[in-house]
mmCIF file of C-alpha atoms in Angstrom:
data_model
loop_
_atom_site.group_PDB
_atom_site.id
_atom_site.type_symbol
_atom_site.label_atom_id
_atom_site.label_comp_id
_atom_site.label_asym_id
_atom_site.label_seq_id
_atom_site.Cartn_x
_atom_site.Cartn_y
_atom_site.Cartn_z
ATOM 1 C CA MET Q 16 59.402 56.702 160.404
ATOM 2 C CA LYS Q 17 61.293 59.637 160.779
ATOM 3 C CA ARG Q 18 59.318 62.623 161.171
ATOM 4 C CA LYS Q 19 60.365 65.805 159.012
ATOM 5 C CA LEU Q 20 62.230 69.031 161.354
ATOM 6 C CA LYS Q 21 61.599 72.505 160.785
ATOM 7 C CA PHE Q 22 63.912 74.167 159.446
ATOM 8 C CA ALA Q 23 64.757 76.245 162.465
ATOM 9 C CA THR Q 24 64.812 72.378 163.774
ATOM 10 C CA GLU Q 25 67.336 70.926 161.455
ATOM 11 C CA CYS Q 26 69.445 73.676 161.231
ATOM 12 C CA VAL Q 27 70.965 73.642 164.963
ATOM 13 C CA HIS Q 28 70.548 69.619 165.394
ATOM 14 C CA ALA Q 29 71.272 68.439 161.676
ATOM 15 C CA GLY Q 30 74.123 66.036 162.260
ATOM 16 C CA GLU Q 31 74.924 66.499 165.393
ATOM 17 C CA LYS Q 32 76.176 63.920 167.686
ATOM 18 C CA PRO Q 33 76.984 64.073 171.249
ATOM 19 C CA ASP Q 34 80.769 64.072 172.077
ATOM 20 C CA PRO Q 35 81.698 60.257 173.778
ATOM 21 C CA VAL Q 36 85.145 61.840 174.872
ATOM 22 C CA PHE Q 37 83.942 65.419 176.277
ATOM 23 C CA GLY Q 38 79.772 64.933 176.674
ATOM 24 C CA ALA Q 39 79.865 68.008 174.758
ATOM 25 C CA HIS Q 40 76.440 68.506 172.965
ATOM 26 C CA THR Q 41 77.375 70.065 169.903
ATOM 27 C CA THR Q 42 80.270 69.591 167.842
ATOM 28 C CA PRO Q 43 83.291 72.614 169.155
ATOM 29 C CA ILE Q 44 85.051 73.951 166.557
ATOM 30 C CA PHE Q 45 88.081 71.628 165.834
ATOM 31 C CA GLN Q 46 91.466 73.890 165.026
ATOM 32 C CA THR Q 47 93.892 71.200 164.185
ATOM 33 C CA SER Q 48 95.625 70.255 161.544
ATOM 34 C CA THR Q 49 96.883 66.848 161.286
ATOM 35 C CA PHE Q 50 95.076 64.200 163.862
ATOM 36 C CA ILE Q 51 96.789 61.401 165.374
ATOM 37 C CA PHE Q 52 96.949 57.841 164.015
ATOM 38 C CA GLU Q 53 97.181 54.882 166.810
ATOM 39 C CA SER Q 54 100.073 52.810 164.284
ATOM 40 C CA VAL Q 55 101.526 53.550 160.821
ATOM 41 C CA GLU Q 56 99.378 50.582 159.702
ATOM 42 C CA GLN Q 57 96.410 52.689 160.864
ATOM 43 C CA GLY Q 58 98.016 55.608 159.016
ATOM 44 C CA ALA Q 59 98.403 54.129 155.885
ATOM 45 C CA SER Q 60 94.981 52.500 155.842
ATOM 46 C CA ARG Q 61 93.505 55.841 156.088
ATOM 47 C CA PHE Q 62 95.387 57.304 153.524
ATOM 48 C CA ALA Q 63 94.510 54.451 151.371
ATOM 49 C CA GLY Q 64 90.873 55.032 151.675
ATOM 50 C CA GLU Q 65 90.639 51.839 153.351
ATOM 51 C CA GLU Q 66 89.372 53.265 157.104
ATOM 52 C CA ASP Q 67 87.527 56.145 157.403
ATOM 53 C CA GLY Q 68 88.829 58.002 159.795
ATOM 54 C CA TYR Q 69 90.160 61.928 160.319
ATOM 55 C CA ILE Q 70 93.664 62.638 158.104
ATOM 56 C CA TYR Q 71 94.471 65.765 157.438
ATOM 57 C CA THR Q 72 92.258 69.261 157.726
ATOM 58 C CA ARG Q 73 92.284 69.606 153.627
ATOM 59 C CA ILE Q 74 91.648 66.053 153.099
ATOM 60 C CA PRO Q 75 87.760 65.143 153.232
ATOM 61 C CA PRO Q 76 86.496 64.608 156.025
ATOM 62 C CA ASN Q 77 88.239 67.440 156.913
ATOM 63 C CA THR Q 78 87.272 67.646 160.909
ATOM 64 C CA PRO Q 79 84.408 67.031 162.543
ATOM 65 C CA THR Q 80 83.174 70.335 162.057
ATOM 66 C CA HIS Q 81 83.329 69.720 158.873
ATOM 67 C CA ALA Q 82 81.606 66.574 158.382
ATOM 68 C CA VAL Q 83 78.739 67.818 161.051
ATOM 69 C CA LEU Q 84 78.723 71.296 158.408
ATOM 70 C CA THR Q 85 78.277 69.211 155.244
ATOM 71 C CA GLU Q 86 75.565 66.971 157.636
ATOM 72 C CA LYS Q 87 73.453 70.191 157.724
ATOM 73 C CA PHE Q 88 73.875 71.175 154.442
ATOM 74 C CA ALA Q 89 72.838 68.304 153.236
ATOM 75 C CA ALA Q 90 69.889 67.723 155.370
ATOM 76 C CA LEU Q 91 69.105 71.284 154.867
ATOM 77 C CA GLU Q 92 69.034 71.353 151.254
ATOM 78 C CA GLY Q 93 67.498 67.425 151.097
ATOM 79 C CA GLY Q 94 70.505 65.991 149.755
ATOM 80 C CA GLU Q 95 72.894 62.816 150.737
ATOM 81 C CA THR Q 96 76.141 64.333 151.011
ATOM 82 C CA GLY Q 97 78.247 67.666 150.558
ATOM 83 C CA GLN Q 98 81.132 68.813 150.460
ATOM 84 C CA THR Q 99 83.182 71.631 151.945
ATOM 85 C CA PHE Q 100 85.940 74.004 151.347
ATOM 86 C CA ALA Q 101 88.715 75.825 152.153
ATOM 87 C CA SER Q 102 88.163 78.986 150.279
ATOM 88 C CA GLY Q 103 85.405 80.192 147.394
ATOM 89 C CA MET Q 104 88.162 79.831 145.003
ATOM 90 C CA ALA Q 105 88.490 76.011 145.727
ATOM 91 C CA ALA Q 106 84.510 75.078 145.901
ATOM 92 C CA ILE Q 107 84.608 76.935 142.399
ATOM 93 C CA THR Q 108 87.429 75.154 141.178
ATOM 94 C CA ALA Q 109 86.584 71.857 142.384
ATOM 95 C CA VAL Q 110 82.924 72.056 141.027
ATOM 96 C CA VAL Q 111 84.241 73.576 137.724
ATOM 97 C CA LEU Q 112 87.171 71.542 136.783
ATOM 98 C CA THR Q 113 84.383 68.430 138.494
ATOM 99 C CA ALA Q 114 81.348 69.376 136.005
ATOM 100 C CA LEU Q 115 83.158 70.216 133.067
ATOM 101 C CA LYS Q 116 85.100 68.068 130.409
ATOM 102 C CA GLN Q 117 86.703 69.005 127.246
ATOM 103 C CA GLY Q 118 85.108 70.323 124.436
ATOM 104 C CA ASP Q 119 82.162 71.649 126.894
ATOM 105 C CA HIS Q 120 81.181 75.145 127.378
ATOM 106 C CA LEU Q 121 81.014 77.708 130.720
ATOM 107 C CA ILE Q 122 79.284 80.451 129.803
ATOM 108 C CA SER Q 123 80.231 83.258 132.552
ATOM 109 C CA THR Q 124 79.811 87.102 133.130
ATOM 110 C CA ASP Q 125 83.159 89.165 133.759
ATOM 111 C CA VAL Q 126 81.555 90.392 136.473
ATOM 112 C CA VAL Q 127 82.377 87.531 139.063
ATOM 113 C CA TYR Q 128 84.976 87.693 141.430
ATOM 114 C CA GLY Q 129 88.649 88.283 140.075
ATOM 115 C CA CYS Q 130 90.099 85.213 140.211
ATOM 116 C CA THR Q 131 87.137 83.100 139.722
ATOM 117 C CA TYR Q 132 87.770 85.534 136.632
ATOM 118 C CA SER Q 133 91.374 84.423 135.795
ATOM 119 C CA LEU Q 134 90.630 80.650 136.716
ATOM 120 C CA PHE Q 135 88.520 81.142 133.865
ATOM 121 C CA PHE Q 136 90.086 82.850 130.963
ATOM 122 C CA ARG Q 137 93.630 82.137 132.126
ATOM 123 C CA LYS Q 138 92.966 78.584 132.215
ATOM 124 C CA PHE Q 139 90.874 77.587 129.794
ATOM 125 C CA TYR Q 140 91.953 79.861 127.045
ATOM 126 C CA PRO Q 141 95.711 80.506 127.203
ATOM 127 C CA GLY Q 142 96.949 83.875 126.762
ATOM 128 C CA SER Q 143 93.382 85.655 126.819
ATOM 129 C CA GLY Q 144 91.913 88.473 129.749
#
């Protein structure tokens, strides 16, 4: 049975695996936007979702750095997985458009980030705001 780590230990170690190529103890910050494929077939397979692997920074699992961050958040929150976003607006948009369906209601204060306000009032109530 896996022993439950304390919060601070989980913050440091969750999701971390030694780098098999360079032997780094922690995941480095990957600043690349695209990844190399061994072949056209491998690229096609990854884009089709038939093979796991990194494709492009804006397509999950984004980069190895994002993958570790996602694992850390999931471990700290007791979840199975998570998702990272490039911006707060991307996160807000994804949550709202995923969670709400036609006919649902959203209750929000008007004291929110300006772009969030615009999303809520222009997207859901065109012609208002």
